[in-house]
Coordinates of C-alpha atoms and ligand atoms in Angstrom, one line a residue:
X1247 CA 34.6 171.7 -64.3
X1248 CA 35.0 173.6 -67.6
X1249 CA 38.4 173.2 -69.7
X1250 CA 40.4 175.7 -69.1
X1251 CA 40.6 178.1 -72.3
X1252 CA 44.0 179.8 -73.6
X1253 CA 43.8 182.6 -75.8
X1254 CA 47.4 182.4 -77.1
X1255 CA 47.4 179.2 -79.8
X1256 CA 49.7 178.0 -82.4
X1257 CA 49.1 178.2 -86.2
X1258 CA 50.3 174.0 -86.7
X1259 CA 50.4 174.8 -90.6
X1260 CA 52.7 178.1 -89.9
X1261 CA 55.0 176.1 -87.6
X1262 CA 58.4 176.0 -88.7
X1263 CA 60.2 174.3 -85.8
X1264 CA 62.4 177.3 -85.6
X1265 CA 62.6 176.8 -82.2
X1266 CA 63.0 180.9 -81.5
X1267 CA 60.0 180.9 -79.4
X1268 CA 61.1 178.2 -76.7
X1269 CA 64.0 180.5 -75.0
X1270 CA 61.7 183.5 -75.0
X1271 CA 58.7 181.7 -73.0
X1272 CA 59.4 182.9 -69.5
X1273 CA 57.2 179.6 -68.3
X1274 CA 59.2 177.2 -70.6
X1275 CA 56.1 176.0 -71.6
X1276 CA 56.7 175.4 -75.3
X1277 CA 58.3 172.5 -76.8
X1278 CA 59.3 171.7 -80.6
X1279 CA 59.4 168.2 -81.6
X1280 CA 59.3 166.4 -85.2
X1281 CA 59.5 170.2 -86.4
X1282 CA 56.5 171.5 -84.9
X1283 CA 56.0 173.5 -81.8
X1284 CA 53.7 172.8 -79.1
X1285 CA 52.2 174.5 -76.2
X1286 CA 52.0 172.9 -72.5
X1287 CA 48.6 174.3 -71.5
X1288 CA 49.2 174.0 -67.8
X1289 CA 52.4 176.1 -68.0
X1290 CA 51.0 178.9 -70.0
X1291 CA 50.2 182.1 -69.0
X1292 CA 48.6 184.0 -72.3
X1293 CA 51.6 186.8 -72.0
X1294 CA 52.0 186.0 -75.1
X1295 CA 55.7 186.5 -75.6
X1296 CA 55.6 184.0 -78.0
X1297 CA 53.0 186.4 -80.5
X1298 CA 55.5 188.8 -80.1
X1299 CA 59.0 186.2 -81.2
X1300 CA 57.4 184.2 -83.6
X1301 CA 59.4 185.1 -87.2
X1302 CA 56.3 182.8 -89.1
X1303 CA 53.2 184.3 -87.5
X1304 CA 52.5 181.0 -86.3
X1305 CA 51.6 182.1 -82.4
X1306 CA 47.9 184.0 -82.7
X1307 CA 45.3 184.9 -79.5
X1308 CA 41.9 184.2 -80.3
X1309 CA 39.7 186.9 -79.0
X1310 CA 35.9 187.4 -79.5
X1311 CA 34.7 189.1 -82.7
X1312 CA 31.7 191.6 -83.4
X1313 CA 29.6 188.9 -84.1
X1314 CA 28.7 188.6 -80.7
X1315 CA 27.5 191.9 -80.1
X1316 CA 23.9 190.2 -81.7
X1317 CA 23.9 188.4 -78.9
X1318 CA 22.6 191.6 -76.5
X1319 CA 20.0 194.0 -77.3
X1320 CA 22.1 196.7 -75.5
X1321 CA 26.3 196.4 -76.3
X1322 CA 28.3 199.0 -74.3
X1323 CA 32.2 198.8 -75.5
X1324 CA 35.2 199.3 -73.1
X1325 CA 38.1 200.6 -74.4
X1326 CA 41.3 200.0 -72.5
X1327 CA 43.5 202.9 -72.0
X1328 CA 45.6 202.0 -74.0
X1329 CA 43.6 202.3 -77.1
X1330 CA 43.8 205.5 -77.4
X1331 CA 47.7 205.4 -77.9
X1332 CA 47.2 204.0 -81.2
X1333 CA 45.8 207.0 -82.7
X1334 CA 47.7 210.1 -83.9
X1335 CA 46.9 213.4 -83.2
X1336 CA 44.0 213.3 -81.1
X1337 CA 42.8 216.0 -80.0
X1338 CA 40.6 214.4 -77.3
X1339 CA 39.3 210.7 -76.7
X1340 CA 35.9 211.9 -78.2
X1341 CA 36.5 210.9 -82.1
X1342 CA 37.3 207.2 -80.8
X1343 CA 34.8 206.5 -78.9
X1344 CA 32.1 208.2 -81.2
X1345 CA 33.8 205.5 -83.5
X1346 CA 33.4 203.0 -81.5
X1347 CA 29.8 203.8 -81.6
X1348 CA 29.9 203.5 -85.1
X1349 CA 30.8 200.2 -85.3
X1350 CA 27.9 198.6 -83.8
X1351 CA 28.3 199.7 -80.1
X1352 CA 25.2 201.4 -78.3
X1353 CA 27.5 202.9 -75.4
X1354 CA 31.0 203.3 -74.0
X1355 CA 32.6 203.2 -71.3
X1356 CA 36.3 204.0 -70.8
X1357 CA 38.0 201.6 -68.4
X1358 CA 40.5 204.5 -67.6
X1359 CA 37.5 205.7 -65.6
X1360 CA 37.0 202.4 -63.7
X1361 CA 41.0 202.5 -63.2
X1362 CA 40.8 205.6 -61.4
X1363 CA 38.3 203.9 -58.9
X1364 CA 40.5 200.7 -58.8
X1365 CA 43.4 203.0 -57.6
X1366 CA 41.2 205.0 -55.4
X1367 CA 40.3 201.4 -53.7
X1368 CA 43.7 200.1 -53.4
X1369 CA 44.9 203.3 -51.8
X1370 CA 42.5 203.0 -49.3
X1371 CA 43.3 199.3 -48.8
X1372 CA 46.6 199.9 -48.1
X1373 CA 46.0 203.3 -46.0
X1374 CA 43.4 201.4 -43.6
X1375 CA 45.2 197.9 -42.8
X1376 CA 47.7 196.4 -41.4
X1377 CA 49.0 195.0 -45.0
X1378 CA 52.1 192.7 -45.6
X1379 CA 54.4 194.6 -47.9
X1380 CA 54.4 194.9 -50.9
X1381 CA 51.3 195.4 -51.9
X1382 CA 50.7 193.8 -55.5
X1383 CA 48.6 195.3 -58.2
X1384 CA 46.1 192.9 -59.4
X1385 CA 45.4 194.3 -62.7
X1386 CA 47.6 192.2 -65.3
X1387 CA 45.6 188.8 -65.3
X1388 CA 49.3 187.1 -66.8
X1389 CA 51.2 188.6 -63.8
X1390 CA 48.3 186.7 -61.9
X1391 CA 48.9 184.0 -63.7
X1392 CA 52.6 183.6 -63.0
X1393 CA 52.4 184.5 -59.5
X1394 CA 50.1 181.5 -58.8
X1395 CA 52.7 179.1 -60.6
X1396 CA 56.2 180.5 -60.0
X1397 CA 55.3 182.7 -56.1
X1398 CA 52.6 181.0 -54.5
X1399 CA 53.8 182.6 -51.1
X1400 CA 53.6 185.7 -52.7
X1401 CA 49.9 185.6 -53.5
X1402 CA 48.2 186.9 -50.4
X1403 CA 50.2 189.9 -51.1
X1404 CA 47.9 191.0 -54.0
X1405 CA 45.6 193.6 -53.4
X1406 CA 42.3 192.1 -53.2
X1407 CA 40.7 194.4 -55.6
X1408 CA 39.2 193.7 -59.2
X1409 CA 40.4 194.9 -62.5
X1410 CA 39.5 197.8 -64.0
X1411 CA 38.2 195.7 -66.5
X1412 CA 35.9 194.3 -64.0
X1413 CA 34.6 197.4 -62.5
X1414 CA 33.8 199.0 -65.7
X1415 CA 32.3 196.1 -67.3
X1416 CA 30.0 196.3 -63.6
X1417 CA 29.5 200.0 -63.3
X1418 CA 28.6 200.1 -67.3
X1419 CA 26.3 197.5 -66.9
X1420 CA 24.1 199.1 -63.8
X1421 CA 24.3 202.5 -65.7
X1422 CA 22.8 200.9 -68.5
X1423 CA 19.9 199.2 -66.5
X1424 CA 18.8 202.4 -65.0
X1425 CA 19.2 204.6 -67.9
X1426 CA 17.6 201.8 -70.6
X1427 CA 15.5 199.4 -68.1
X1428 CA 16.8 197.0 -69.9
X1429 CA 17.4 193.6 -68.3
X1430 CA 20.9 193.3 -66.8
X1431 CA 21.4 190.3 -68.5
X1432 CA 20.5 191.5 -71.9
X1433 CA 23.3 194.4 -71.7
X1434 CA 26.8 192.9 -73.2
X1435 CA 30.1 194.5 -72.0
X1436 CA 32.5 194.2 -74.5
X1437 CA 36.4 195.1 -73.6
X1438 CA 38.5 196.4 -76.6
X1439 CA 41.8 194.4 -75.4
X1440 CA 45.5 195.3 -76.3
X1441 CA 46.1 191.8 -74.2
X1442 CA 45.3 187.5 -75.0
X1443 CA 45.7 187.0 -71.1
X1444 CA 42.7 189.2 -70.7
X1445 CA 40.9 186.8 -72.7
X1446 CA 41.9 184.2 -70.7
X1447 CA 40.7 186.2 -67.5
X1448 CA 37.0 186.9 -68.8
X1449 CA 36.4 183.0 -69.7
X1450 CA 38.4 181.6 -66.2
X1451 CA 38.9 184.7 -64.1
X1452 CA 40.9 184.5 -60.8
X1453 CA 39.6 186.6 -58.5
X1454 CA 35.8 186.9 -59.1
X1455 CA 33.4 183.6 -59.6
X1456 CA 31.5 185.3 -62.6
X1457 CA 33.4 187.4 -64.9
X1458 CA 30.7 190.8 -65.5
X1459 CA 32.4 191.2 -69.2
X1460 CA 30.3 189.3 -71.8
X1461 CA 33.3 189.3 -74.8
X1462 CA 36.8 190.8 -75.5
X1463 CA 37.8 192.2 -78.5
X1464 CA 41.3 192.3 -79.8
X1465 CA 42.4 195.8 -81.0
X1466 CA 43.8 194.5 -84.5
X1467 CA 40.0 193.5 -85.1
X1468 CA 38.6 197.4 -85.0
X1469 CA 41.5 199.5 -85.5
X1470 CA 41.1 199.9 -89.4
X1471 CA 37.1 200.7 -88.9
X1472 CA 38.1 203.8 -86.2
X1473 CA 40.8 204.5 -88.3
X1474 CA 38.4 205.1 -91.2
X1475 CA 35.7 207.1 -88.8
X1476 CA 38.3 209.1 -87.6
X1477 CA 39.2 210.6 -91.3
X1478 CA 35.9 210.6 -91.7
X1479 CA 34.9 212.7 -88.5
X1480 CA 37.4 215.5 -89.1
X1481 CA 35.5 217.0 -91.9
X1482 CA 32.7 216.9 -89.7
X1483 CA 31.5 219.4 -86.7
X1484 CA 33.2 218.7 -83.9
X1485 CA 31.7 215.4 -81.9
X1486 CA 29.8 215.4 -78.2
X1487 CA 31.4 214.5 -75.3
X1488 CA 31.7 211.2 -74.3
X1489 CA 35.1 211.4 -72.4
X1490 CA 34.5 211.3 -68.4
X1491 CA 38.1 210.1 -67.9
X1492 CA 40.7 212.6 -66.2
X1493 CA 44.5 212.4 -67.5
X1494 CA 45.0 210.2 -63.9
X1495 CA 43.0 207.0 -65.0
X1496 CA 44.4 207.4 -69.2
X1497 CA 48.0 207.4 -67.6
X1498 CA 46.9 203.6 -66.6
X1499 CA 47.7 202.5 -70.0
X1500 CA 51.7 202.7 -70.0
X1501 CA 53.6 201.6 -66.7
X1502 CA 53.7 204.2 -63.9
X1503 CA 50.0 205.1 -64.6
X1504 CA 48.7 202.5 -62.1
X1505 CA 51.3 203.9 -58.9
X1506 CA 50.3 207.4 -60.3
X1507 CA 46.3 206.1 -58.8
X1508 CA 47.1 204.2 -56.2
X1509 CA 49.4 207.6 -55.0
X1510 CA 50.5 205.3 -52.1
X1511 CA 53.9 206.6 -50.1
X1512 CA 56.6 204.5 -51.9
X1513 CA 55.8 202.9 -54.9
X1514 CA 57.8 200.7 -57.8
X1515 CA 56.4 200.6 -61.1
X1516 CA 58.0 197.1 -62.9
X1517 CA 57.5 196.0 -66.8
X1518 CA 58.7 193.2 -68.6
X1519 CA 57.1 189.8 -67.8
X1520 CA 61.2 188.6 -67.1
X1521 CA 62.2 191.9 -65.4
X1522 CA 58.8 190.3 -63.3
X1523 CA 60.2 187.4 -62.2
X1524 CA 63.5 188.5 -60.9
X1525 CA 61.8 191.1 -59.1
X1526 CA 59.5 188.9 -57.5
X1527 CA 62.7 186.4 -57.0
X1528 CA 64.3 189.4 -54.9
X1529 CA 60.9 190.0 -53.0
X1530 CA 60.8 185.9 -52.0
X1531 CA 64.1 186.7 -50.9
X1532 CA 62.8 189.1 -48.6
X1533 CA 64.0 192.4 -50.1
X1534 CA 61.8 195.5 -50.3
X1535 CA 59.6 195.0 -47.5
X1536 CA 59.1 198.8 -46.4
X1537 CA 57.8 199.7 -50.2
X1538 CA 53.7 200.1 -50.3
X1539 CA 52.5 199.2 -53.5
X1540 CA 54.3 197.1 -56.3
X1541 CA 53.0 197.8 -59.9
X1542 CA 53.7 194.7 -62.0
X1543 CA 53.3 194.2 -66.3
X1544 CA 53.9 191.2 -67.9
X1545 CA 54.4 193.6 -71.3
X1546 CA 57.2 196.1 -71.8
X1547 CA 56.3 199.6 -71.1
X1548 CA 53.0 198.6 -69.7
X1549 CA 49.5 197.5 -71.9
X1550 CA 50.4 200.1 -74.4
X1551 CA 53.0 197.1 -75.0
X1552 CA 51.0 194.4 -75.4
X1553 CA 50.3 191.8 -78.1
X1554 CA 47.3 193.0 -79.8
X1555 CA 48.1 196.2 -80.3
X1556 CA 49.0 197.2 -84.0
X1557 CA 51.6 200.2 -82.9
X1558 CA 55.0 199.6 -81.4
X1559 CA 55.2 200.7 -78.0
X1560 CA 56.9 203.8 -78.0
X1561 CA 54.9 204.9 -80.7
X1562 CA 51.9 203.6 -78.5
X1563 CA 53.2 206.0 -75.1
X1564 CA 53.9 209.3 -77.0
X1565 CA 50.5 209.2 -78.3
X1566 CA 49.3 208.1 -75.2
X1567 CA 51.1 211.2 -73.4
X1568 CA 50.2 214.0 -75.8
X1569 CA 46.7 213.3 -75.7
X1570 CA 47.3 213.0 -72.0
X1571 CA 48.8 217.0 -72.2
X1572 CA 46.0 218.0 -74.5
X1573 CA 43.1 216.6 -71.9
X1574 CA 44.0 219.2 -69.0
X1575 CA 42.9 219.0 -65.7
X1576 CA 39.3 218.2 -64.7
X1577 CA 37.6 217.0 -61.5
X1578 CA 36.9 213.2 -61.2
X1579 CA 33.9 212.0 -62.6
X1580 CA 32.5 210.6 -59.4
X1581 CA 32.7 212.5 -56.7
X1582 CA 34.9 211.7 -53.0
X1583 CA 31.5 210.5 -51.2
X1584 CA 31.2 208.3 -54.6
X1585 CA 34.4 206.9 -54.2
X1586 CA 34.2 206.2 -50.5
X1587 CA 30.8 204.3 -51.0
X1588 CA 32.5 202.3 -53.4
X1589 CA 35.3 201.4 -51.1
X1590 CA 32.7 200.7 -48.1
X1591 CA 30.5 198.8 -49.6
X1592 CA 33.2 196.6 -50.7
X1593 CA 31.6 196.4 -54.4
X1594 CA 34.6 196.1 -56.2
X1595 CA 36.4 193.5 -54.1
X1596 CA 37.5 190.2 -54.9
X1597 CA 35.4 187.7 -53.6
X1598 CA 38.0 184.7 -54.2
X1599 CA 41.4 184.7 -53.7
X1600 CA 44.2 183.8 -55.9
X1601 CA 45.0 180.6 -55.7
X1602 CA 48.5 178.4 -56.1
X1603 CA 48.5 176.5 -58.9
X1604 CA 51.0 173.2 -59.4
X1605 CA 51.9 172.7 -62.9
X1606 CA 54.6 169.1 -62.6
X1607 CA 53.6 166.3 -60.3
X1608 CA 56.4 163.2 -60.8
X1609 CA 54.5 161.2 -58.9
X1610 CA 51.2 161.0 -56.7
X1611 CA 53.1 158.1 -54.1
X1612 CA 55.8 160.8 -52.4
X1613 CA 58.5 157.8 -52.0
X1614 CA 58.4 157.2 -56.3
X1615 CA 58.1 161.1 -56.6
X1616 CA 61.6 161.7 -54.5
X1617 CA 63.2 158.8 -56.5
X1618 CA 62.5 160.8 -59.9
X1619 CA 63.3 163.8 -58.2
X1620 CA 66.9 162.3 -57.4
X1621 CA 66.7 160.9 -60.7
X1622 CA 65.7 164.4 -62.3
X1623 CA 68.6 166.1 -61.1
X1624 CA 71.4 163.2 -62.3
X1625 CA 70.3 163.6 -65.4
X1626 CA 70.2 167.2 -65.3
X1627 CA 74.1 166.5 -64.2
X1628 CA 75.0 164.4 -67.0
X1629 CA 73.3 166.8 -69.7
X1630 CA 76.2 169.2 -71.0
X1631 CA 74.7 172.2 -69.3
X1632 CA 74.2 174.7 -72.6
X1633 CA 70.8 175.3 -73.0
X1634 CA 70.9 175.2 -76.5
X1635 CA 67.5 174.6 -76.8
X1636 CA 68.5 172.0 -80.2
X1637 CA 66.7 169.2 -78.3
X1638 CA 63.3 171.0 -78.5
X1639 CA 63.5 172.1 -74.9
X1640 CA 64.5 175.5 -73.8
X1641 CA 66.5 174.5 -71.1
X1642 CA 68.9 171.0 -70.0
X1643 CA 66.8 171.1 -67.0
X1644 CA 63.8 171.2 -68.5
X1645 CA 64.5 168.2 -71.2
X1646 CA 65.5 166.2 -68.0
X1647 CA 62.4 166.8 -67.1
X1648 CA 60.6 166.0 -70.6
X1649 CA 62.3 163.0 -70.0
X1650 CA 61.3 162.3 -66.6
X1651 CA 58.2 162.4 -67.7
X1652 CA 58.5 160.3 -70.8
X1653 CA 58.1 162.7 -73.8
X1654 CA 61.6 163.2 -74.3
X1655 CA 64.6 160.7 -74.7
X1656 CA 68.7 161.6 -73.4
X1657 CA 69.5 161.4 -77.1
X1658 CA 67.4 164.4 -78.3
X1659 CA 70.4 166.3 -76.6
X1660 CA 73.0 166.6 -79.6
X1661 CA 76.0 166.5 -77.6
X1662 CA 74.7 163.1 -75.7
X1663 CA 74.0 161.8 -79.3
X1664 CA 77.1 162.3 -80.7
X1665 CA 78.8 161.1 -77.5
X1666 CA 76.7 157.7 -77.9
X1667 CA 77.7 157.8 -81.5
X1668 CA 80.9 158.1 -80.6
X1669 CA 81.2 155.5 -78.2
X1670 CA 79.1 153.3 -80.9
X1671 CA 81.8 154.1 -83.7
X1672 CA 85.0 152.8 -81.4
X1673 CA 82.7 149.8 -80.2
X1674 CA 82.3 148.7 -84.0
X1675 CA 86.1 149.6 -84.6
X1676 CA 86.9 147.2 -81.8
X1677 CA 84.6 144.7 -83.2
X1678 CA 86.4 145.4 -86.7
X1679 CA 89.6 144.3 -85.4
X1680 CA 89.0 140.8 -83.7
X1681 CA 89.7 138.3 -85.7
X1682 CA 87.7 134.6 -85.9
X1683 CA 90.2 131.9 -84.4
X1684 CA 90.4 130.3 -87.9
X1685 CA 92.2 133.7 -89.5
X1686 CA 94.2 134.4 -86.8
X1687 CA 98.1 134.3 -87.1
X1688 CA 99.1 131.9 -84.2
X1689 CA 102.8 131.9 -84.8
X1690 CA 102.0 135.5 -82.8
X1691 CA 100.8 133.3 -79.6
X1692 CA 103.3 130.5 -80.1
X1693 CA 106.4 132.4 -81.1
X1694 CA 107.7 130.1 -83.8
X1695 CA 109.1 131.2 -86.9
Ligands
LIG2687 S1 59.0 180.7 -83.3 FE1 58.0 178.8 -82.4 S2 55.9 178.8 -83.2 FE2 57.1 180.2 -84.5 S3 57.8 179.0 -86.2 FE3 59.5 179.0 -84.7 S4 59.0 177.1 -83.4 FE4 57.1 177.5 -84.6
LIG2688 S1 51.8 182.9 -74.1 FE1 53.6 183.3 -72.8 S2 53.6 181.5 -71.3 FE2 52.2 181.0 -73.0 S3 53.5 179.8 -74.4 FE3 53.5 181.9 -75.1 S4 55.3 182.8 -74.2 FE4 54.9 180.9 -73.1

């Protein structure tokens, strides 16, 4: 089996051992020790909250660069929704994706328009079956992520439809073939990524076996070169077409966008990768069983939020939405027959499920595991309790842990150091104050004068 790959990495040099990063990683996965931080792979999940905290720049996502695009004779780009929010004053999509064009790309395809299939599908899903509720959108590959790690009873509650990055990358592709009759395989997809834990999805995706996208793109790495096309473009006449999405699949890229599709009868829109987890907490619990369709984010404010994406995300929606306004209303690109085809034919499904995934086993033999369970939680006891995060770990519990499983030691904790410190100080005071026989005053003992 392949390694796993993580998008989200750390910058050793950068590393200052601030330890910021360890309180905001909602997996605990990062530790600082001998002033560096490091990153327990089978913890992460590429939200990268971490990019976001990091004072020193020292968290980065590696994402794919243009380079690759040599390696197809035909490159189609997919924009995420989201892109488009980091313009100002569009008047349409058009001027982006002609720049997108001008950058090296033969086609585009907007993933809003694959989003508004997704939705379509997952409507239907939920319309036709006897679901569990909540439904769970599948679309944030870091949501995934932490499901399969944090609420493994929770996964066969995801609806078990691909991404709109999936479909586009599929429906591009086939386009491409018939109008180019060029091979399949020589036609790249390329998504243009606001997100690391999409990067993460293409190379080890969870619910397909072969991911149809070829490379992904971070937004930072083009933005300047549309940026520059764009200034360029408005002294010239005005551009062709290119934009099949409607204002339904666009709204995807903030939070709300995806209910908006899926337009089942009660629906919850959540954002927030920590906002996430106590949702999902409730939801274990067994709260919210009557609502249809649960949209969940791992960033704030949805993927106009994330990472990659050089605007902050307010600035990122308001664009979003007044290109939205300026876009009006026009019919869906394919038509309801289209649609229903799609959902017959089951194209667009998942074809694996999501799978649990166990990130500590103490012990393969189950009698030494209990005995450091037992042992886990008395020295979670004995730890002061303040999650200071001074010992390199974000929580007590989780240095117990570390220690449990030897990379840690009870003294990293301050307070138990200067406890044992202390206890070492009156232990040499004591030892300061006996006296060998041969000093000692023994009138004391004897009582004479
Ligand atoms: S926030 Fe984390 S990665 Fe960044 S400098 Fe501090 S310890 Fe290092
Ligand atoms: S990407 Fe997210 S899960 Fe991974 S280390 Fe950073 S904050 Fe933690």
């Amino acid at each position: 089996m392949s390694e796993y790959f993580h998008s989200v990495t750390l910058d050793f040099e950068k590393c200052k051992g601030c330890t910021n990063c360890i309180k905001k990683c909602p997996m605990e996965a990062i530790r600082v020790h001998d002033g560096k931080a490091t990153i327990m792979q089978e913890r992460c999940i590429d939200c990268g909250e971490c990019i976001r905290c990091c004072p020193n720049h020292a968290k980065t996502a590696v994402t794919d660069t243009l380079d690759i695009l040599s390696e197809y004779k035909y490159r189609i780009a997919l924009p995420a929704p989201s892109f488009f929010g980091q313009f100002k004053e569009l008047e349409n999509a058009d001027c982006v994706l002609h720049g997108l064009l001008s950058i090296g790309f033969d086609d585009v395809f907007e993933v809003a328009l694959a989003a508004e299939i997704v939705g379509f599908l997952v409507h239907q899903y939920i319309k036709d079956n006897k679901v569990k509720k909540p439904v769970f959108s599948s679309a944030c590959p870091a949501v995934l992520r932490l499901m399969q790690i944090k609420f493994p009873d929770l996964l066969e509650q995801i609806a078990p439809i691909l991404t709109p990055m999936e479909v586009a990358a599929r429906l591009a592709k086939e386009e491409a073939v018939r109008k180019t009759g060029i091979d399949y395989e020589d036609i790249g997809a390329f998504f243009i990524s606001p997100c690391p834990a999409k990067v993460t999805e293409m190379r080890n995706p969870m619910t397909t076996k072969h991911s149809a996208v070829n490379g992904v793109i971070g937004v930072q790495l083009i933005y300047k070169d549309i940026i520059k096309y764009i200034i360029k473009e408005k002294t010239q006449k005005d551009p062709s077409r290119l934009q099949k999405a409607t204002k339904l699949g666009m709204a995807w890229g903030y939070v709300t966008g995806e209910s908006k599709n899926v337009d089942a009868s009660t629906t919850l829109a959540v954002s927030g990768i920590h906002n996430v987890i106590s949702l999902l907490e409730e939801i274990e619990r067994g709260e919210l069983k009557n609502v249809d369709f649960i949209e969940l984010q791992a960033c704030i404010g949805g993927c106009v939020g994330g990472p990659l994406n050089i605007h902050n995300l307010f600035v990122g929606r308001v664009r979003l939405r007044e290109l939205i306004k300026k876009c009006g209303s026009k019919p869906s690109y394919y038509t309801d027959e289209e649609l229903l085809r799609f959902y017959t034919q089951g194209h667009y499904a998942s074809t694996e499920p999501v799978q649990p995934k166990a990130i500590m086993h103490l012990d393969e033999d189950m009698s030494k595991a209990i005995q450091k369970m037992e042992r886990l939680d008395q020295i979670t006891n004995e730890l002061p309790g303040l999650d200071c995060g001074a010992c390199g770990s974000p929580s007590c519990r989780a240095l117990a842990e570390d220690i449990i499983r030897g990379i840690a030691f009870e003294t990293d904790c301050v307070i138990k150091l200067r406890e044992k410190v202390k206890t070492l100080a009156e232990e040499i005071l004591d030892l300061a104050r006996i006296v060998p026989p041969v000093m000692a005053d023994t009138s004391k003992k004897t009582g004479e004068k």
